[in-house]
Amino acid sequence: MPNDPSLSTPAVSAASPVLVTGVAGFVGFHVARRLLERGETVVGVDRLSPYYDPALKEARLAALGGYAGFRALRFDLADAAATAATFAEVAPRKVVHLAAQPGVRQSLVDPHPYVGDNVVAFLNVLEGCRHAGIAHLVYASSSSVYGANRKVPFCERDNVDHPVSLYAATKKSNELMAHSYAHLYGLPATGLRFFTVYGPWGRPDMAVYIFTDAIARGLPISVANGGQVWRDFTYVDDVAEGVLRVLDRPAAPNPLWDGLAPDPATSSAPHRVYNIGNNRPEELNRLIAIIEDALGSKAVRTDMPLPPGDMLETAADIADLVRDTGFAPATALEDGVRRFVDWYRAYHGA
């Protein structure tokens, strides 16, 4: 029976920690740091996947290790027994699930890890949340779920049944799985569709890092579609603030939800979805020009077609996020890129 109280356990103590998965990852690191800075106790989980240089992940963990309220656990969330044991031992009151196998293009080359890391691991997290009586699960979805949609800006009420990469399909599956647990067990869960996150400590496989590194070293950059590609670049501090705002506001059923005209963004169950984007798409050519200016060097460009699975444009409608949390990402691309370049130089000793 949906929402049967006998199927869930009572909420845990307010003194319990927040569990952050993917804590050595880019967004996970920033979210954990923000939680620690406001006095939370944080238990972080990460398996330090070699998808990109684990040394960067180790450096992020080392930075978090300076906080007294932080503890890191290293294991694979796809291990059901280890995940269940962690939930039982940690007894978190809230969970921020950011662990995943990232990368649209890599999912075309090596698809199998995306099912294990993004689907099986998420099921184990849902089961952990169910049995631990979690007060709120916030999990990472992606703007890639909008797939073949051509209506911009993308709204949470748009149809997302046409993903154009396996990565996007796994993220859509996370939203469906979380909704089913919200419906069956009353688990409050909120999915966040991130839009092209960038900033200090960023991922080396993302455009801002790739272009900065190549231009700084005098190496050529591959530019898709002549640079006529638009992305809603969102600074990581804005993303972390959005995550915390949502985390503090557990998902609740929408009393006006109608099964005859279902709203994809909300539910009769305690589940909902938000976009977190800068609400200002920028052309790739402009990003390159800003990086060139910040580095004081010109890029050596080579042209390439838009890769399979890539979207021509992403743009976030954030009206629901602003209405419900009072927050809107607003860091200008120029400011965010300069902060990233400053971090890049310091990190690489350049």
mmCIF file of C-alpha atoms in Angstrom:
data_model
loop_
_atom_site.group_PDB
_atom_site.id
_atom_site.type_symbol
_atom_site.label_atom_id
_atom_site.label_comp_id
_atom_site.label_asym_id
_atom_site.label_seq_id
_atom_site.Cartn_x
_atom_site.Cartn_y
_atom_site.Cartn_z
ATOM 1 C CA MET A 1 0.000 0.000 0.000
ATOM 2 C CA PRO A 2 1.503 3.410 -0.942
ATOM 3 C CA ASN A 3 2.818 5.483 1.972
ATOM 4 C CA ASP A 4 2.123 2.706 4.478
ATOM 5 C CA PRO A 5 3.908 3.806 7.707
ATOM 6 C CA SER A 6 4.752 0.181 8.458
ATOM 7 C CA LEU A 7 7.072 0.125 5.442
ATOM 8 C CA SER A 8 9.459 2.785 6.805
ATOM 9 C CA THR A 9 11.293 3.468 10.048
ATOM 10 C CA PRO A 10 11.053 6.593 12.229
ATOM 11 C CA ALA A 11 13.218 9.593 11.360
ATOM 12 C CA VAL A 12 16.639 9.602 12.972
ATOM 13 C CA SER A 13 17.985 12.161 15.430
ATOM 14 C CA ALA A 14 18.583 15.763 14.343
ATOM 15 C CA ALA A 15 22.143 15.328 15.625
ATOM 16 C CA SER A 16 22.865 12.606 13.064
ATOM 17 C CA PRO A 17 25.280 13.366 10.219
ATOM 18 C CA VAL A 18 24.612 14.178 6.601
ATOM 19 C CA LEU A 19 25.837 11.432 4.260
ATOM 20 C CA VAL A 20 27.396 12.781 1.039
ATOM 21 C CA THR A 21 28.175 10.243 -1.672
ATOM 22 C CA GLY A 22 30.732 11.064 -4.333
ATOM 23 C CA VAL A 23 32.392 13.305 -1.766
ATOM 24 C CA ALA A 24 35.758 13.251 -3.574
ATOM 25 C CA GLY A 25 34.048 14.403 -6.756
ATOM 26 C CA PHE A 26 33.746 17.963 -7.961
ATOM 27 C CA VAL A 27 30.261 18.889 -6.731
ATOM 28 C CA GLY A 28 30.429 16.502 -3.768
ATOM 29 C CA PHE A 29 33.567 18.214 -2.467
ATOM 30 C CA HIS A 30 32.002 21.684 -2.617
ATOM 31 C CA VAL A 31 28.706 20.552 -1.058
ATOM 32 C CA ALA A 32 30.510 18.753 1.783
ATOM 33 C CA ARG A 33 32.672 21.797 2.461
ATOM 34 C CA ARG A 34 29.637 24.072 2.625
ATOM 35 C CA LEU A 35 27.894 21.688 5.030
ATOM 36 C CA LEU A 36 30.987 21.535 7.248
ATOM 37 C CA GLU A 37 31.370 25.320 7.218
ATOM 38 C CA ARG A 38 27.873 25.706 8.603
ATOM 39 C CA GLY A 39 28.601 23.261 11.422
ATOM 40 C CA GLU A 40 27.204 19.999 10.090
ATOM 41 C CA THR A 41 28.797 16.608 10.686
ATOM 42 C CA VAL A 42 29.493 14.994 7.318
ATOM 43 C CA VAL A 43 30.277 11.403 6.435
ATOM 44 C CA GLY A 44 31.528 11.158 2.870
ATOM 45 C CA VAL A 45 31.562 8.078 0.649
ATOM 46 C CA ASP A 46 33.671 7.631 -2.480
ATOM 47 C CA ARG A 47 35.411 4.779 -4.285
ATOM 48 C CA LEU A 48 37.819 7.151 -6.092
ATOM 49 C CA SER A 49 37.023 5.920 -9.576
ATOM 50 C CA PRO A 50 39.909 6.295 -12.057
ATOM 51 C CA TYR A 51 37.580 7.954 -14.616
ATOM 52 C CA TYR A 52 39.935 10.926 -14.215
ATOM 53 C CA ASP A 53 43.147 11.423 -12.213
ATOM 54 C CA PRO A 54 42.484 10.110 -8.669
ATOM 55 C CA ALA A 55 45.191 12.497 -7.412
ATOM 56 C CA LEU A 56 42.723 15.384 -7.796
ATOM 57 C CA LYS A 57 40.158 13.431 -5.773
ATOM 58 C CA GLU A 58 42.764 12.698 -3.098
ATOM 59 C CA ALA A 59 43.580 16.416 -2.938
ATOM 60 C CA ARG A 60 39.906 17.252 -2.433
ATOM 61 C CA LEU A 61 39.661 14.706 0.399
ATOM 62 C CA ALA A 62 42.812 16.143 1.966
ATOM 63 C CA ALA A 63 41.233 19.613 1.930
ATOM 64 C CA LEU A 64 38.093 18.274 3.623
ATOM 65 C CA GLY A 65 40.229 16.413 6.169
ATOM 66 C CA GLY A 66 41.001 19.718 7.838
ATOM 67 C CA TYR A 67 37.459 19.876 9.224
ATOM 68 C CA ALA A 68 36.829 18.190 12.576
ATOM 69 C CA GLY A 69 33.320 17.125 11.565
ATOM 70 C CA PHE A 70 34.374 15.175 8.482
ATOM 71 C CA ARG A 71 34.899 11.442 8.001
ATOM 72 C CA ALA A 72 35.563 9.687 4.704
ATOM 73 C CA LEU A 73 34.665 6.098 3.811
ATOM 74 C CA ARG A 74 36.041 4.398 0.715
ATOM 75 C CA PHE A 75 33.915 1.695 -0.890
ATOM 76 C CA ASP A 76 31.734 1.008 -3.907
ATOM 77 C CA LEU A 77 28.051 1.863 -3.501
ATOM 78 C CA ALA A 78 27.282 -0.906 -6.018
ATOM 79 C CA ASP A 79 28.214 -3.273 -3.167
ATOM 80 C CA ALA A 80 24.791 -3.770 -1.575
ATOM 81 C CA ALA A 81 26.105 -5.267 1.683
ATOM 82 C CA ALA A 82 28.682 -2.511 2.233
ATOM 83 C CA THR A 83 26.107 0.195 1.502
ATOM 84 C CA ALA A 84 23.550 -1.314 3.882
ATOM 85 C CA ALA A 85 26.188 -1.674 6.612
ATOM 86 C CA THR A 86 27.219 1.973 6.178
ATOM 87 C CA PHE A 87 23.658 3.252 6.547
ATOM 88 C CA ALA A 88 23.210 1.103 9.647
ATOM 89 C CA GLU A 89 26.460 2.309 11.222
ATOM 90 C CA VAL A 90 26.303 5.994 10.252
ATOM 91 C CA ALA A 91 22.531 6.472 10.767
ATOM 92 C CA PRO A 92 22.415 9.660 8.680
ATOM 93 C CA ARG A 93 19.413 11.952 8.871
ATOM 94 C CA LYS A 94 19.828 13.317 5.326
ATOM 95 C CA VAL A 95 21.610 12.069 2.218
ATOM 96 C CA VAL A 96 23.091 13.998 -0.697
ATOM 97 C CA HIS A 97 23.731 11.441 -3.434
ATOM 98 C CA LEU A 98 26.237 12.794 -5.951
ATOM 99 C CA ALA A 99 28.206 9.629 -6.727
ATOM 100 C CA ALA A 100 27.936 8.588 -10.381
ATOM 101 C CA GLN A 101 29.871 7.631 -13.461
ATOM 102 C CA PRO A 102 29.887 10.954 -15.351
ATOM 103 C CA GLY A 103 30.436 11.807 -18.975
ATOM 104 C CA VAL A 104 28.062 11.741 -21.936
ATOM 105 C CA ARG A 105 30.760 10.849 -24.476
ATOM 106 C CA GLN A 106 32.373 8.113 -22.385
ATOM 107 C CA SER A 107 29.003 6.390 -22.019
ATOM 108 C CA LEU A 108 29.085 5.756 -25.786
ATOM 109 C CA VAL A 109 32.517 4.137 -25.534
ATOM 110 C CA ASP A 110 32.212 2.101 -22.327
ATOM 111 C CA PRO A 111 28.540 1.778 -21.329
ATOM 112 C CA HIS A 112 28.669 -0.975 -18.704
ATOM 113 C CA PRO A 113 29.987 1.085 -15.748
ATOM 114 C CA TYR A 114 27.077 3.490 -16.146
ATOM 115 C CA VAL A 115 24.584 0.809 -15.175
ATOM 116 C CA GLY A 116 26.597 -0.362 -12.160
ATOM 117 C CA ASP A 117 27.550 3.095 -10.872
ATOM 118 C CA ASN A 118 24.408 5.023 -11.784
ATOM 119 C CA VAL A 119 21.587 2.477 -11.502
ATOM 120 C CA VAL A 120 22.647 -0.397 -9.228
ATOM 121 C CA ALA A 121 24.431 1.912 -6.778
ATOM 122 C CA PHE A 122 21.422 4.234 -6.674
ATOM 123 C CA LEU A 123 19.120 1.322 -5.877
ATOM 124 C CA ASN A 124 21.378 0.451 -2.933
ATOM 125 C CA VAL A 125 21.253 4.060 -1.730
ATOM 126 C CA LEU A 126 17.454 4.091 -1.994
ATOM 127 C CA GLU A 127 17.275 0.901 0.031
ATOM 128 C CA GLY A 128 19.600 2.407 2.633
ATOM 129 C CA CYS A 129 17.446 5.531 2.838
ATOM 130 C CA ARG A 130 14.270 3.459 3.101
ATOM 131 C CA HIS A 131 15.466 1.375 6.022
ATOM 132 C CA ALA A 132 17.206 4.251 7.815
ATOM 133 C CA GLY A 133 14.153 6.519 7.832
ATOM 134 C CA ILE A 134 15.965 9.339 6.017
ATOM 135 C CA ALA A 135 14.394 12.790 6.413
ATOM 136 C CA HIS A 136 15.385 13.861 2.891
ATOM 137 C CA LEU A 137 17.301 12.399 -0.043
ATOM 138 C CA VAL A 138 18.692 14.918 -2.523
ATOM 139 C CA TYR A 139 20.235 13.312 -5.599
ATOM 140 C CA ALA A 140 21.983 14.496 -8.751
ATOM 141 C CA SER A 141 20.172 14.236 -12.034
ATOM 142 C CA SER A 142 21.386 16.107 -15.126
ATOM 143 C CA SER A 143 20.337 18.578 -17.799
ATOM 144 C CA SER A 144 21.173 15.789 -20.249
ATOM 145 C CA VAL A 145 17.785 14.181 -19.493
ATOM 146 C CA TYR A 146 16.169 16.788 -21.774
ATOM 147 C CA GLY A 147 17.780 14.927 -24.679
ATOM 148 C CA ALA A 148 16.097 15.519 -28.010
ATOM 149 C CA ASN A 149 13.985 18.408 -26.671
ATOM 150 C CA ARG A 150 14.406 21.573 -28.715
ATOM 151 C CA LYS A 151 12.204 23.905 -26.667
ATOM 152 C CA VAL A 152 14.396 26.199 -24.576
ATOM 153 C CA PRO A 153 14.727 27.056 -21.802
ATOM 154 C CA PHE A 154 14.241 23.543 -20.474
ATOM 155 C CA CYS A 155 11.485 23.322 -17.870
ATOM 156 C CA GLU A 156 10.940 20.575 -15.304
ATOM 157 C CA ARG A 157 7.481 20.092 -16.806
ATOM 158 C CA ASP A 158 8.885 19.227 -20.237
ATOM 159 C CA ASN A 159 8.810 15.663 -21.504
ATOM 160 C CA VAL A 160 12.144 13.878 -20.935
ATOM 161 C CA ASP A 161 11.405 10.548 -22.607
ATOM 162 C CA HIS A 162 13.961 10.964 -25.410
ATOM 163 C CA PRO A 163 17.506 10.805 -23.973
ATOM 164 C CA VAL A 164 20.300 10.900 -26.564
ATOM 165 C CA SER A 165 22.979 9.144 -24.491
ATOM 166 C CA LEU A 166 23.092 6.211 -22.094
ATOM 167 C CA TYR A 167 24.367 8.578 -19.392
ATOM 168 C CA ALA A 168 21.191 10.637 -19.757
ATOM 169 C CA ALA A 169 19.084 7.470 -19.691
ATOM 170 C CA THR A 170 20.634 6.412 -16.370
ATOM 171 C CA LYS A 171 19.888 9.824 -14.882
ATOM 172 C CA LYS A 172 16.269 9.657 -16.024
ATOM 173 C CA SER A 173 16.080 6.181 -14.487
ATOM 174 C CA ASN A 174 17.260 7.670 -11.161
ATOM 175 C CA GLU A 175 14.338 10.083 -11.205
ATOM 176 C CA LEU A 176 11.886 7.248 -11.855
ATOM 177 C CA MET A 177 13.411 5.045 -9.155
ATOM 178 C CA ALA A 178 13.362 7.841 -6.573
ATOM 179 C CA HIS A 179 9.744 8.607 -7.367
ATOM 180 C CA SER A 180 8.747 4.982 -6.887
ATOM 181 C CA TYR A 181 10.391 4.929 -3.431
ATOM 182 C CA ALA A 182 8.728 8.208 -2.518
ATOM 183 C CA HIS A 183 5.380 6.728 -3.535
ATOM 184 C CA LEU A 184 5.817 3.323 -1.893
ATOM 185 C CA TYR A 185 7.635 4.256 1.305
ATOM 186 C CA GLY A 186 7.010 7.983 1.796
ATOM 187 C CA LEU A 187 10.734 8.732 1.272
ATOM 188 C CA PRO A 188 11.119 12.492 0.632
ATOM 189 C CA ALA A 189 13.377 12.759 -2.421
ATOM 190 C CA THR A 190 14.411 15.650 -4.645
ATOM 191 C CA GLY A 191 16.270 15.343 -7.950
ATOM 192 C CA LEU A 192 18.476 18.187 -9.154
ATOM 193 C CA ARG A 193 19.158 18.634 -12.854
ATOM 194 C CA PHE A 194 22.573 20.297 -12.943
ATOM 195 C CA PHE A 195 23.556 22.421 -15.943
ATOM 196 C CA THR A 196 27.272 22.368 -16.979
ATOM 197 C CA VAL A 197 28.917 22.960 -13.617
ATOM 198 C CA TYR A 198 32.387 24.560 -13.607
ATOM 199 C CA GLY A 199 34.751 26.257 -11.158
ATOM 200 C CA PRO A 200 37.757 25.616 -8.871
ATOM 201 C CA TRP A 201 38.555 21.935 -8.234
ATOM 202 C CA GLY A 202 36.645 21.154 -11.431
ATOM 203 C CA ARG A 203 36.652 17.985 -13.511
ATOM 204 C CA PRO A 204 39.492 17.632 -16.037
ATOM 205 C CA ASP A 205 37.091 16.163 -18.615
ATOM 206 C CA MET A 206 34.906 19.280 -18.747
ATOM 207 C CA ALA A 207 35.258 22.063 -21.329
ATOM 208 C CA VAL A 208 36.464 24.833 -19.001
ATOM 209 C CA TYR A 209 39.273 22.657 -17.627
ATOM 210 C CA ILE A 210 40.166 21.099 -21.012
ATOM 211 C CA PHE A 211 40.403 24.464 -22.775
ATOM 212 C CA THR A 212 42.278 26.177 -19.942
ATOM 213 C CA ASP A 213 44.824 23.380 -19.685
ATOM 214 C CA ALA A 214 45.434 23.209 -23.438
ATOM 215 C CA ILE A 215 45.702 26.964 -23.966
ATOM 216 C CA ALA A 216 48.040 27.315 -20.970
ATOM 217 C CA ARG A 217 50.302 24.632 -22.476
ATOM 218 C CA GLY A 218 50.123 25.961 -26.033
ATOM 219 C CA LEU A 219 48.281 22.862 -27.254
ATOM 220 C CA PRO A 220 45.407 22.888 -29.767
ATOM 221 C CA ILE A 221 41.782 22.677 -28.631
ATOM 222 C CA SER A 222 39.047 20.807 -30.492
ATOM 223 C CA VAL A 223 36.027 23.056 -30.983
ATOM 224 C CA ALA A 224 32.686 21.470 -31.889
ATOM 225 C CA ASN A 225 30.471 23.011 -34.546
ATOM 226 C CA GLY A 226 32.704 26.051 -34.999
ATOM 227 C CA GLY A 227 32.032 27.015 -31.381
ATOM 228 C CA GLN A 228 28.337 27.535 -32.121
ATOM 229 C CA VAL A 229 27.255 25.424 -29.178
ATOM 230 C CA TRP A 230 25.460 26.942 -26.208
ATOM 231 C CA ARG A 231 25.704 25.829 -22.606
ATOM 232 C CA ASP A 232 24.142 27.137 -19.398
ATOM 233 C CA PHE A 233 27.489 27.285 -17.547
ATOM 234 C CA THR A 234 26.789 27.249 -13.793
ATOM 235 C CA TYR A 235 29.405 28.186 -11.216
ATOM 236 C CA VAL A 236 29.991 25.503 -8.602
ATOM 237 C CA ASP A 237 29.423 27.771 -5.576
ATOM 238 C CA ASP A 238 25.962 28.553 -6.950
ATOM 239 C CA VAL A 239 25.292 24.850 -7.407
ATOM 240 C CA ALA A 240 26.397 24.064 -3.834
ATOM 241 C CA GLU A 241 24.168 26.828 -2.486
ATOM 242 C CA GLY A 242 21.250 25.462 -4.473
ATOM 243 C CA VAL A 243 21.852 21.953 -3.120
ATOM 244 C CA LEU A 244 21.842 23.196 0.479
ATOM 245 C CA ARG A 245 18.713 25.282 -0.049
ATOM 246 C CA VAL A 246 16.883 22.259 -1.427
ATOM 247 C CA LEU A 247 18.305 19.910 1.227
ATOM 248 C CA ASP A 248 16.813 22.136 3.931
ATOM 249 C CA ARG A 249 13.384 21.899 2.305
ATOM 250 C CA PRO A 250 12.303 18.241 2.180
ATOM 251 C CA ALA A 251 10.138 17.289 -0.760
ATOM 252 C CA ALA A 252 6.414 17.175 -0.005
ATOM 253 C CA PRO A 253 3.409 15.904 -1.961
ATOM 254 C CA ASN A 254 1.726 18.382 -4.278
ATOM 255 C CA PRO A 255 -1.907 18.524 -3.087
ATOM 256 C CA LEU A 256 -3.002 19.757 -6.510
ATOM 257 C CA TRP A 257 -1.322 16.945 -8.438
ATOM 258 C CA ASP A 258 -3.779 15.368 -10.888
ATOM 259 C CA GLY A 259 -3.286 11.900 -12.353
ATOM 260 C CA LEU A 260 -5.437 12.900 -15.335
ATOM 261 C CA ALA A 261 -3.036 15.743 -16.156
ATOM 262 C CA PRO A 262 0.182 14.704 -14.376
ATOM 263 C CA ASP A 263 2.822 17.321 -13.634
ATOM 264 C CA PRO A 264 6.260 15.737 -14.275
ATOM 265 C CA ALA A 265 7.974 18.114 -11.827
ATOM 266 C CA THR A 266 5.896 17.175 -8.762
ATOM 267 C CA SER A 267 3.822 14.285 -7.480
ATOM 268 C CA SER A 268 1.182 13.103 -5.061
ATOM 269 C CA ALA A 269 4.211 11.478 -3.396
ATOM 270 C CA PRO A 270 6.985 13.459 -1.636
ATOM 271 C CA HIS A 271 9.139 13.748 -4.749
ATOM 272 C CA ARG A 272 10.057 16.620 -7.013
ATOM 273 C CA VAL A 273 12.644 17.791 -9.514
ATOM 274 C CA TYR A 274 14.452 21.138 -9.914
ATOM 275 C CA ASN A 275 16.746 22.640 -12.501
ATOM 276 C CA ILE A 276 19.908 24.274 -11.165
ATOM 277 C CA GLY A 277 21.401 26.421 -13.910
ATOM 278 C CA ASN A 278 22.618 29.944 -14.487
ATOM 279 C CA ASN A 279 19.579 30.692 -16.674
ATOM 280 C CA ARG A 280 21.897 32.345 -19.218
ATOM 281 C CA PRO A 281 23.254 30.131 -22.037
ATOM 282 C CA GLU A 282 26.656 31.183 -23.380
ATOM 283 C CA GLU A 283 28.198 30.353 -26.759
ATOM 284 C CA LEU A 284 31.292 28.156 -26.627
ATOM 285 C CA ASN A 285 33.199 30.799 -28.608
ATOM 286 C CA ARG A 286 32.599 33.302 -25.820
ATOM 287 C CA LEU A 287 33.857 30.853 -23.190
ATOM 288 C CA ILE A 288 37.059 30.375 -25.186
ATOM 289 C CA ALA A 289 37.557 34.141 -25.503
ATOM 290 C CA ILE A 290 37.141 34.602 -21.733
ATOM 291 C CA ILE A 291 39.680 31.854 -21.012
ATOM 292 C CA GLU A 292 42.112 33.411 -23.526
ATOM 293 C CA ASP A 293 41.773 36.757 -21.793
ATOM 294 C CA ALA A 294 42.254 35.259 -18.323
ATOM 295 C CA LEU A 295 45.389 33.379 -19.427
ATOM 296 C CA GLY A 296 46.768 36.071 -21.690
ATOM 297 C CA SER A 297 47.184 33.500 -24.475
ATOM 298 C CA LYS A 298 45.358 32.723 -27.714
ATOM 299 C CA ALA A 299 43.917 29.314 -28.438
ATOM 300 C CA VAL A 300 45.063 27.146 -31.320
ATOM 301 C CA ARG A 301 41.780 25.798 -32.640
ATOM 302 C CA THR A 302 40.843 22.740 -34.661
ATOM 303 C CA ASP A 303 37.275 22.207 -35.801
ATOM 304 C CA MET A 304 35.233 19.078 -35.188
ATOM 305 C CA PRO A 305 31.569 18.116 -35.690
ATOM 306 C CA LEU A 306 29.181 17.986 -32.757
ATOM 307 C CA PRO A 307 29.852 14.573 -31.160
ATOM 308 C CA PRO A 308 27.067 11.963 -30.989
ATOM 309 C CA GLY A 309 25.103 12.315 -27.747
ATOM 310 C CA ASP A 310 25.966 15.997 -27.315
ATOM 311 C CA MET A 311 23.195 18.589 -27.246
ATOM 312 C CA LEU A 312 23.445 21.784 -29.313
ATOM 313 C CA GLU A 313 22.043 23.997 -26.559
ATOM 314 C CA THR A 314 21.121 23.767 -22.890
ATOM 315 C CA ALA A 315 19.249 26.440 -20.959
ATOM 316 C CA ALA A 316 17.573 26.172 -17.576
ATOM 317 C CA ASP A 317 14.185 27.494 -16.559
ATOM 318 C CA ILE A 318 14.743 28.045 -12.826
ATOM 319 C CA ALA A 319 11.431 29.659 -11.903
ATOM 320 C CA ASP A 320 10.483 26.793 -9.571
ATOM 321 C CA LEU A 321 13.849 26.875 -7.780
ATOM 322 C CA VAL A 322 13.590 30.637 -7.246
ATOM 323 C CA ARG A 323 9.975 30.413 -6.056
ATOM 324 C CA ASP A 324 10.557 27.579 -3.601
ATOM 325 C CA THR A 325 14.026 28.400 -2.242
ATOM 326 C CA GLY A 326 14.463 32.119 -2.896
ATOM 327 C CA PHE A 327 17.755 31.412 -4.658
ATOM 328 C CA ALA A 328 18.946 31.828 -8.238
ATOM 329 C CA PRO A 329 22.479 31.139 -9.537
ATOM 330 C CA ALA A 330 23.933 34.435 -10.727
ATOM 331 C CA THR A 331 27.746 34.211 -11.042
ATOM 332 C CA ALA A 332 28.821 35.780 -14.350
ATOM 333 C CA LEU A 333 30.874 33.558 -16.640
ATOM 334 C CA GLU A 334 33.755 36.054 -16.646
ATOM 335 C CA ASP A 335 33.989 35.991 -12.849
ATOM 336 C CA GLY A 336 33.668 32.222 -12.564
ATOM 337 C CA VAL A 337 36.274 31.510 -15.253
ATOM 338 C CA ARG A 338 38.804 33.887 -13.680
ATOM 339 C CA ARG A 339 38.369 32.152 -10.323
ATOM 340 C CA PHE A 340 38.856 28.805 -12.023
ATOM 341 C CA VAL A 341 42.003 30.008 -13.803
ATOM 342 C CA ASP A 342 43.394 31.332 -10.500
ATOM 343 C CA TRP A 343 42.783 27.918 -8.917
ATOM 344 C CA TYR A 344 44.252 26.108 -11.941
ATOM 345 C CA ARG A 345 47.470 28.108 -11.714
ATOM 346 C CA ALA A 346 47.772 27.519 -7.976
ATOM 347 C CA TYR A 347 46.974 23.796 -8.205
ATOM 348 C CA HIS A 348 49.353 23.132 -11.087
ATOM 349 C CA GLY A 349 52.020 25.580 -9.945
ATOM 350 C CA ALA A 350 51.663 27.397 -13.264
#
